[in-house]
Amino acid sequence: MKFTVDSVDFQSAIDKALVICPHKAPFAALSCVYISAEEDVTIIATSLSRIVAIHIQDAEIIERGKVLVSRDEIEKIYKLDGFVTVTANNGIITTKNAKKERTVKLYDYENDDFIIFEENTVNLDLPIVRCEASEFMAILAAEKDFHSYDKSRPIYTAYRHMDGEYFNDQNVIMCGEVYDDLKKIVKTKVEKSGLFTISYGKVRTKPLVQISADNFDYFCRALEGNFLDLDKTVNMSEHFVRVSFERDEIYSVMKEHFKYDDRDRPNGSYIIIGHDGKCATAMREATYQSMDVFEPIGKVQGVDDEFVAHLQSNYMMQVCDFYKGEDGITMWAKSLTSPVYFTVGDDSDSVAMLLPLRTDSEIRTSVINDYRNFFAA
């Protein structure tokens, strides 16, 4: 294998690959960077669940081929100035410019080792949306905190409409690591001002998401499992309960009565209740089934009787953090078990969070009884 390439393009491609390439892996080939010189120069790295393939189209290919270089070795040789000639043969790879030459050993690969790099880097067959890279990155940045709580299985999320050209009605859920990866991969002004095409497909029954730009393809697994089922939610206009809050008011109640330093603590749940269609109330669990704080925090519309939405306290604190700087927040609910939406004010098209409710019937019954007793007294 032999090709000549601008060092700026080569260094940028290797830097992107090293974002994904693991330092330690269950088998050695996975800690390697794949370099191929065929129709263009392609550099690939994978952690199995995430893959990035970078394409350098302006390289001059002198001799075709493909090799694997360990992460530790490629870091020693890829940073040279000017135009660089990359040559691989006889178990070594050399990078050379007008002044310097650097040589390291190739990974002693077998043909089967190439499969883990090549088998998943295929164009997926269901394009979903094409949008500005800056738009997509801004949305991921806004949602990052809500995915990072559990990067592999997000249990709550934020929703924001993305401006772009839509092709198919398809929902996909990606792991929270996508933002961290793309923030490091998308660096130049050209990349940040370019277009992303987001596609979905299955490779040997494994669901994948592909994010394509002019010079790279990023693949990650599409999450499937026990998540909120978006297909079963309904439009905001069909939700029959609406609770309006003042953000600063609800935040002060949370800070006064609840603790958040331990997200796994069993007590401290946060309860929203509609009472006679007039107010919503915050309550703290003193024990598993009793409450010791009742504070009105909002107004309820659309319900004439008691309505209980049992949300964990850390979720409500995330709501306060997410809507920091906003005056009013509205919660939209349909049933005691379906997810609830939060939006800015009464604008159902604004940035929204979708959160699950706790559905323990015994807790709900106890809460209602405590609530009744409190107001009866």
CSV table of C-alpha atoms in Angstrom, one decimal:
chain,number,residue,atom,x,y,z
A,1,MET,CA,0.0,0.0,0.0
A,2,LYS,CA,1.3,3.5,-0.9
A,3,PHE,CA,-0.4,6.9,-1.2
A,4,THR,CA,0.5,10.6,-0.9
A,5,VAL,CA,-1.8,12.9,1.1
A,6,ASP,CA,-2.0,16.4,2.6
A,7,SER,CA,-0.8,16.0,6.2
A,8,VAL,CA,-3.7,18.3,7.3
A,9,ASP,CA,-6.3,15.8,5.9
A,10,PHE,CA,-4.3,12.8,7.2
A,11,GLN,CA,-3.9,14.1,10.7
A,12,SER,CA,-7.6,15.2,10.9
A,13,ALA,CA,-8.7,11.7,9.8
A,14,ILE,CA,-6.5,9.9,12.3
A,15,ASP,CA,-7.6,12.3,15.1
A,16,LYS,CA,-11.2,11.4,14.3
A,17,ALA,CA,-10.5,7.7,14.4
A,18,LEU,CA,-8.7,7.9,17.7
A,19,VAL,CA,-11.9,9.4,19.2
A,20,ILE,CA,-13.5,5.9,18.8
A,21,CYS,CA,-10.5,3.6,18.9
A,22,PRO,CA,-10.3,2.1,22.4
A,23,HIS,CA,-7.1,2.1,24.4
A,24,LYS,CA,-8.0,-1.3,25.8
A,25,ALA,CA,-10.2,-3.9,24.0
A,26,PRO,CA,-11.3,-7.5,24.5
A,27,PHE,CA,-9.1,-8.5,21.5
A,28,ALA,CA,-6.1,-6.7,20.0
A,29,ALA,CA,-7.4,-5.9,16.6
A,30,LEU,CA,-10.1,-3.6,18.1
A,31,SER,CA,-7.4,-1.3,19.4
A,32,CYS,CA,-6.2,-0.7,15.8
A,33,VAL,CA,-6.9,1.9,13.2
A,34,TYR,CA,-7.9,0.5,9.8
A,35,ILE,CA,-6.3,2.2,6.8
A,36,SER,CA,-7.4,1.4,3.2
A,37,ALA,CA,-6.2,2.8,-0.1
A,38,GLU,CA,-8.7,1.8,-2.8
A,39,GLU,CA,-11.0,4.3,-4.6
A,40,ASP,CA,-10.0,6.8,-1.9
A,41,VAL,CA,-8.2,6.6,1.4
A,42,THR,CA,-10.5,5.4,4.1
A,43,ILE,CA,-9.6,5.3,7.8
A,44,ILE,CA,-11.9,3.4,10.2
A,45,ALA,CA,-12.0,2.9,13.9
A,46,THR,CA,-14.6,1.0,15.9
A,47,SER,CA,-15.5,0.2,19.5
A,48,LEU,CA,-18.1,-2.3,18.1
A,49,SER,CA,-21.0,-0.2,19.3
A,50,ARG,CA,-19.7,2.9,17.5
A,51,ILE,CA,-17.8,3.2,14.3
A,52,VAL,CA,-16.3,6.2,12.4
A,53,ALA,CA,-15.1,6.0,8.8
A,54,ILE,CA,-13.3,9.0,7.4
A,55,HIS,CA,-12.8,9.4,3.6
A,56,ILE,CA,-9.9,11.4,2.1
A,57,GLN,CA,-10.7,11.8,-1.6
A,58,ASP,CA,-7.8,14.1,-2.6
A,59,ALA,CA,-5.1,11.5,-1.9
A,60,GLU,CA,-2.9,10.2,-4.7
A,61,ILE,CA,-3.1,6.4,-4.5
A,62,ILE,CA,0.1,4.8,-5.9
A,63,GLU,CA,-0.5,1.2,-4.7
A,64,ARG,CA,-3.7,-0.2,-3.4
A,65,GLY,CA,-4.0,-2.1,-0.1
A,66,LYS,CA,-5.2,-2.1,3.4
A,67,VAL,CA,-3.6,-2.5,6.8
A,68,LEU,CA,-4.2,-2.3,10.5
A,69,VAL,CA,-2.0,-0.2,12.8
A,70,SER,CA,-2.3,-0.3,16.6
A,71,ARG,CA,-3.4,2.9,18.3
A,72,ASP,CA,-0.1,3.2,20.2
A,73,GLU,CA,1.9,2.9,17.0
A,74,ILE,CA,-0.1,5.2,14.7
A,75,GLU,CA,0.2,8.0,17.3
A,76,LYS,CA,4.0,7.9,16.8
A,77,ILE,CA,4.1,8.6,13.1
A,78,TYR,CA,1.1,10.5,11.8
A,79,LYS,CA,2.0,14.1,12.8
A,80,LEU,CA,4.2,15.4,9.9
A,81,ASP,CA,3.9,18.7,8.0
A,82,GLY,CA,3.3,19.2,4.3
A,83,PHE,CA,2.5,16.4,1.9
A,84,VAL,CA,3.1,12.9,3.4
A,85,THR,CA,3.8,9.7,1.6
A,86,VAL,CA,2.4,6.6,3.5
A,87,THR,CA,3.9,3.3,2.6
A,88,ALA,CA,3.1,-0.1,4.1
A,89,ASN,CA,4.9,-3.4,3.3
A,90,ASN,CA,7.0,-6.1,4.9
A,91,GLY,CA,5.3,-5.7,8.2
A,92,ILE,CA,6.0,-2.0,8.7
A,93,ILE,CA,4.3,1.3,7.9
A,94,THR,CA,6.3,4.5,7.0
A,95,THR,CA,5.2,8.1,6.9
A,96,LYS,CA,7.6,10.5,5.1
A,97,ASN,CA,7.6,14.2,4.2
A,98,ALA,CA,10.4,16.3,2.6
A,99,LYS,CA,12.4,16.4,5.9
A,100,LYS,CA,11.4,13.4,8.1
A,101,GLU,CA,10.7,9.8,7.9
A,102,ARG,CA,9.0,7.7,10.6
A,103,THR,CA,8.5,3.9,10.7
A,104,VAL,CA,6.6,1.6,13.1
A,105,LYS,CA,5.4,-2.0,12.9
A,106,LEU,CA,2.1,-3.0,11.5
A,107,TYR,CA,-0.3,-5.0,13.5
A,108,ASP,CA,0.2,-8.7,12.6
A,109,TYR,CA,-3.3,-9.1,11.3
A,110,GLU,CA,-5.2,-11.9,9.6
A,111,ASN,CA,-7.9,-11.4,6.9
A,112,ASP,CA,-10.7,-12.0,9.4
A,113,ASP,CA,-9.5,-9.0,11.5
A,114,PHE,CA,-10.7,-6.7,8.7
A,115,ILE,CA,-14.3,-7.9,9.0
A,116,ILE,CA,-15.0,-6.0,12.2
A,117,PHE,CA,-14.1,-2.7,10.4
A,118,GLU,CA,-15.7,-3.4,7.1
A,119,GLU,CA,-18.9,-5.2,7.8
A,120,ASN,CA,-20.9,-2.4,9.5
A,121,THR,CA,-19.7,0.5,7.4
A,122,VAL,CA,-22.3,0.2,4.7
A,123,ASN,CA,-24.8,2.9,3.7
A,124,LEU,CA,-28.1,2.3,5.6
A,125,ASP,CA,-31.2,2.1,3.5
A,126,LEU,CA,-33.6,4.4,5.3
A,127,PRO,CA,-32.7,8.1,5.3
A,128,ILE,CA,-34.6,10.0,8.0
A,129,VAL,CA,-33.6,13.6,7.9
A,130,ARG,CA,-31.0,15.9,6.3
A,131,CYS,CA,-30.2,19.0,8.5
A,132,GLU,CA,-27.5,21.5,9.3
A,133,ALA,CA,-24.6,20.0,11.3
A,134,SER,CA,-24.8,23.0,13.7
A,135,GLU,CA,-28.5,22.4,14.3
A,136,PHE,CA,-28.0,18.7,15.1
A,137,MET,CA,-25.1,19.4,17.4
A,138,ALA,CA,-27.0,22.2,19.2
A,139,ILE,CA,-29.9,19.8,19.9
A,140,LEU,CA,-27.6,17.0,21.1
A,141,ALA,CA,-25.8,19.6,23.4
A,142,ALA,CA,-29.2,20.6,24.9
A,143,GLU,CA,-30.1,17.0,25.5
A,144,LYS,CA,-26.8,15.7,26.7
A,145,ASP,CA,-27.5,16.0,30.4
A,146,PHE,CA,-30.6,13.9,30.1
A,147,HIS,CA,-28.9,11.1,28.3
A,148,SER,CA,-25.7,11.1,30.4
A,149,TYR,CA,-27.6,9.9,33.5
A,150,ASP,CA,-27.6,6.4,31.9
A,151,LYS,CA,-25.6,6.6,28.6
A,152,SER,CA,-26.6,3.1,27.4
A,153,ARG,CA,-30.2,3.2,28.5
A,154,PRO,CA,-31.7,6.7,28.7
A,155,ILE,CA,-34.7,6.6,31.0
A,156,TYR,CA,-35.8,10.2,30.3
A,157,THR,CA,-35.1,12.5,27.4
A,158,ALA,CA,-35.7,15.9,25.9
A,159,TYR,CA,-37.4,16.5,22.6
A,160,ARG,CA,-36.8,19.4,20.3
A,161,HIS,CA,-38.1,19.8,16.7
A,162,MET,CA,-35.2,19.8,14.3
A,163,ASP,CA,-35.4,21.9,11.2
A,164,GLY,CA,-34.4,19.9,8.1
A,165,GLU,CA,-35.6,17.9,5.2
A,166,TYR,CA,-37.5,14.8,6.4
A,167,PHE,CA,-37.7,11.7,4.3
A,168,ASN,CA,-39.3,9.0,6.5
A,169,ASP,CA,-41.5,8.8,9.6
A,170,GLN,CA,-39.1,6.9,11.8
A,171,ASN,CA,-38.1,7.3,15.4
A,172,VAL,CA,-34.7,6.2,16.6
A,173,ILE,CA,-33.0,6.4,20.0
A,174,MET,CA,-29.2,6.8,20.2
A,175,CYS,CA,-26.9,6.3,23.1
A,176,GLY,CA,-25.8,9.4,25.0
A,177,GLU,CA,-22.2,8.9,23.9
A,178,VAL,CA,-23.1,10.2,20.4
A,179,TYR,CA,-22.8,13.8,21.5
A,180,ASP,CA,-19.4,13.2,23.2
A,181,ASP,CA,-18.1,11.5,20.0
A,182,LEU,CA,-19.4,14.1,17.5
A,183,LYS,CA,-18.2,17.0,19.6
A,184,LYS,CA,-14.6,15.7,19.2
A,185,ILE,CA,-15.1,14.6,15.6
A,186,VAL,CA,-16.7,17.7,14.2
A,187,LYS,CA,-14.0,20.3,14.6
A,188,THR,CA,-13.4,22.5,11.6
A,189,LYS,CA,-15.6,25.4,10.4
A,190,VAL,CA,-16.4,23.5,7.2
A,191,GLU,CA,-17.7,20.5,9.1
A,192,LYS,CA,-19.7,22.6,11.5
A,193,SER,CA,-21.4,24.5,8.7
A,194,GLY,CA,-22.0,21.4,6.6
A,195,LEU,CA,-25.0,19.0,6.3
A,196,PHE,CA,-25.7,15.8,8.2
A,197,THR,CA,-27.8,13.0,6.7
A,198,ILE,CA,-29.2,10.7,9.4
A,199,SER,CA,-30.3,7.2,8.3
A,200,TYR,CA,-31.5,4.1,10.0
A,201,GLY,CA,-31.1,0.4,9.0
A,202,LYS,CA,-30.3,-3.1,10.1
A,203,VAL,CA,-27.1,-5.0,9.4
A,204,ARG,CA,-27.6,-8.7,10.1
A,205,THR,CA,-30.6,-7.8,12.3
A,206,LYS,CA,-28.5,-5.3,14.3
A,207,PRO,CA,-30.2,-1.8,14.3
A,208,LEU,CA,-27.8,1.0,13.4
A,209,VAL,CA,-28.0,4.8,13.0
A,210,GLN,CA,-25.7,6.4,10.4
A,211,ILE,CA,-24.8,10.1,10.5
A,212,SER,CA,-23.1,11.1,7.2
A,213,ALA,CA,-21.2,14.3,6.4
A,214,ASP,CA,-19.0,15.2,3.4
A,215,ASN,CA,-15.9,13.5,4.7
A,216,PHE,CA,-17.0,10.9,7.3
A,217,ASP,CA,-19.7,8.4,8.3
A,218,TYR,CA,-20.5,7.8,11.9
A,219,PHE,CA,-22.4,4.7,13.0
A,220,CYS,CA,-23.8,3.8,16.3
A,221,ARG,CA,-26.3,1.3,17.5
A,222,ALA,CA,-29.9,2.3,17.7
A,223,LEU,CA,-31.2,1.5,21.1
A,224,GLU,CA,-34.1,-0.9,21.5
A,225,GLY,CA,-35.6,-2.2,24.7
A,226,ASN,CA,-37.6,-0.9,27.6
A,227,PHE,CA,-37.9,2.8,26.6
A,228,LEU,CA,-40.7,5.1,26.4
A,229,ASP,CA,-42.7,4.0,23.3
A,230,LEU,CA,-43.2,7.2,21.2
A,231,ASP,CA,-45.7,5.4,19.0
A,232,LYS,CA,-48.1,5.1,21.9
A,233,THR,CA,-48.0,8.8,22.9
A,234,VAL,CA,-50.5,11.2,21.6
A,235,ASN,CA,-50.6,14.9,20.5
A,236,MET,CA,-50.5,17.5,23.2
A,237,SER,CA,-54.0,18.7,22.2
A,238,GLU,CA,-55.4,15.3,23.2
A,239,HIS,CA,-53.9,15.4,26.7
A,240,PHE,CA,-56.8,16.2,29.1
A,241,VAL,CA,-54.8,17.4,32.1
A,242,ARG,CA,-52.6,20.5,32.0
A,243,VAL,CA,-50.6,21.8,35.0
A,244,SER,CA,-49.0,25.3,34.8
A,245,PHE,CA,-46.0,26.2,37.0
A,246,GLU,CA,-43.8,29.1,37.6
A,247,ARG,CA,-40.3,27.8,37.2
A,248,ASP,CA,-38.7,29.7,40.0
A,249,GLU,CA,-41.5,28.9,42.4
A,250,ILE,CA,-41.3,25.2,41.8
A,251,TYR,CA,-37.5,25.3,42.0
A,252,SER,CA,-37.5,27.0,45.4
A,253,VAL,CA,-39.9,24.3,46.8
A,254,MET,CA,-37.5,21.6,45.4
A,255,LYS,CA,-34.4,23.2,47.0
A,256,GLU,CA,-36.1,23.7,50.3
A,257,HIS,CA,-37.7,20.3,50.9
A,258,PHE,CA,-35.7,17.8,48.8
A,259,LYS,CA,-32.2,16.5,48.6
A,260,TYR,CA,-30.5,15.5,45.3
A,261,ASP,CA,-27.0,14.5,46.2
A,262,ASP,CA,-28.0,10.9,46.1
A,263,ARG,CA,-30.2,10.1,43.0
A,264,ASP,CA,-30.8,6.5,44.1
A,265,ARG,CA,-32.2,7.3,47.5
A,266,PRO,CA,-35.6,5.6,47.9
A,267,ASN,CA,-37.4,8.5,49.6
A,268,GLY,CA,-37.9,12.0,48.3
A,269,SER,CA,-40.4,11.4,45.5
A,270,TYR,CA,-42.1,14.4,44.0
A,271,ILE,CA,-45.8,14.3,43.5
A,272,ILE,CA,-48.0,16.4,41.3
A,273,ILE,CA,-51.7,16.4,42.2
A,274,GLY,CA,-54.7,18.1,40.7
A,275,HIS,CA,-57.2,18.8,43.4
A,276,ASP,CA,-60.7,19.9,42.3
A,277,GLY,CA,-59.1,21.3,39.2
A,278,LYS,CA,-57.4,24.1,41.1
A,279,CYS,CA,-53.8,23.4,42.2
A,280,ALA,CA,-50.8,21.1,42.0
A,281,THR,CA,-49.0,20.0,45.1
A,282,ALA,CA,-45.5,18.9,46.0
A,283,MET,CA,-45.1,16.2,48.6
A,284,ARG,CA,-42.1,14.5,50.0
A,285,GLU,CA,-42.1,10.8,51.1
A,286,ALA,CA,-41.1,10.7,54.7
A,287,THR,CA,-41.4,6.9,54.6
A,288,TYR,CA,-42.2,4.6,51.7
A,289,GLN,CA,-45.9,5.3,51.9
A,290,SER,CA,-46.4,8.5,53.9
A,291,MET,CA,-46.0,12.2,53.1
A,292,ASP,CA,-44.8,15.1,55.2
A,293,VAL,CA,-44.7,18.2,52.9
A,294,PHE,CA,-47.6,19.6,51.0
A,295,GLU,CA,-47.1,22.9,49.1
A,296,PRO,CA,-49.2,24.3,46.3
A,297,ILE,CA,-47.0,24.9,43.3
A,298,GLY,CA,-49.2,25.3,40.2
A,299,LYS,CA,-52.6,25.4,38.6
A,300,VAL,CA,-54.4,22.5,37.0
A,301,GLN,CA,-56.8,22.6,34.1
A,302,GLY,CA,-58.8,19.9,32.4
A,303,VAL,CA,-59.6,17.7,35.5
A,304,ASP,CA,-62.5,18.0,37.8
A,305,ASP,CA,-61.4,15.4,40.3
A,306,GLU,CA,-58.2,14.2,41.9
A,307,PHE,CA,-55.4,13.5,39.5
A,308,VAL,CA,-52.0,12.0,40.6
A,309,ALA,CA,-48.9,12.1,38.5
A,310,HIS,CA,-46.1,10.5,40.6
A,311,LEU,CA,-42.7,11.7,39.4
A,312,GLN,CA,-39.4,11.0,41.1
A,313,SER,CA,-37.7,14.1,42.7
A,314,ASN,CA,-34.6,13.9,40.5
A,315,TYR,CA,-36.7,14.1,37.4
A,316,MET,CA,-38.4,17.2,38.6
A,317,MET,CA,-35.1,18.8,39.4
A,318,GLN,CA,-34.0,18.0,35.9
A,319,VAL,CA,-37.1,19.8,34.6
A,320,CYS,CA,-36.1,22.9,36.6
A,321,ASP,CA,-32.6,22.7,35.3
A,322,PHE,CA,-33.7,22.2,31.7
A,323,TYR,CA,-36.1,25.2,31.8
A,324,LYS,CA,-33.7,27.5,33.6
A,325,GLY,CA,-34.4,31.1,32.5
A,326,GLU,CA,-38.0,30.3,31.5
A,327,ASP,CA,-40.9,31.9,33.4
A,328,GLY,CA,-43.7,29.3,32.9
A,329,ILE,CA,-43.6,25.5,32.5
A,330,THR,CA,-46.6,23.4,31.6
A,331,MET,CA,-47.0,19.7,32.2
A,332,TRP,CA,-49.4,17.8,29.9
A,333,ALA,CA,-50.8,14.4,31.0
A,334,LYS,CA,-53.2,11.9,29.6
A,335,SER,CA,-53.4,9.1,32.2
A,336,LEU,CA,-51.9,7.9,35.5
A,337,THR,CA,-49.5,5.6,33.6
A,338,SER,CA,-48.7,7.3,30.3
A,339,PRO,CA,-45.6,9.5,30.0
A,340,VAL,CA,-46.0,13.3,30.7
A,341,TYR,CA,-44.7,16.2,28.6
A,342,PHE,CA,-43.2,19.4,29.8
A,343,THR,CA,-43.1,22.5,27.6
A,344,VAL,CA,-42.4,26.2,27.8
A,345,GLY,CA,-45.6,27.9,28.8
A,346,ASP,CA,-48.7,26.6,27.0
A,347,ASP,CA,-46.8,26.3,23.6
A,348,SER,CA,-47.2,22.6,22.8
A,349,ASP,CA,-44.7,23.0,19.9
A,350,SER,CA,-41.9,24.4,22.1
A,351,VAL,CA,-38.9,22.4,23.5
A,352,ALA,CA,-40.4,19.5,25.3
A,353,MET,CA,-39.3,16.9,27.9
A,354,LEU,CA,-41.0,13.5,28.1
A,355,LEU,CA,-40.8,11.7,31.4
A,356,PRO,CA,-42.2,8.4,32.7
A,357,LEU,CA,-44.4,8.2,35.7
A,358,ARG,CA,-44.1,5.8,38.6
A,359,THR,CA,-47.1,3.4,38.4
A,360,ASP,CA,-47.1,1.7,41.8
A,361,SER,CA,-50.8,1.6,42.6
A,362,GLU,CA,-50.2,1.2,46.4
A,363,ILE,CA,-48.1,4.4,46.5
A,364,ARG,CA,-50.7,6.2,44.5
A,365,THR,CA,-53.5,5.1,46.8
A,366,SER,CA,-51.5,6.1,49.9
A,367,VAL,CA,-50.7,9.5,48.4
A,368,ILE,CA,-54.3,10.2,47.6
A,369,ASN,CA,-55.4,9.3,51.2
A,370,ASP,CA,-52.6,11.4,52.7
A,371,TYR,CA,-53.6,14.3,50.5
A,372,ARG,CA,-57.3,14.0,51.5
A,373,ASN,CA,-56.4,13.8,55.2
A,374,PHE,CA,-54.2,16.8,55.0
A,375,PHE,CA,-56.8,19.1,53.4
A,376,ALA,CA,-59.6,17.7,55.5
A,377,ALA,CA,-57.6,18.7,58.6
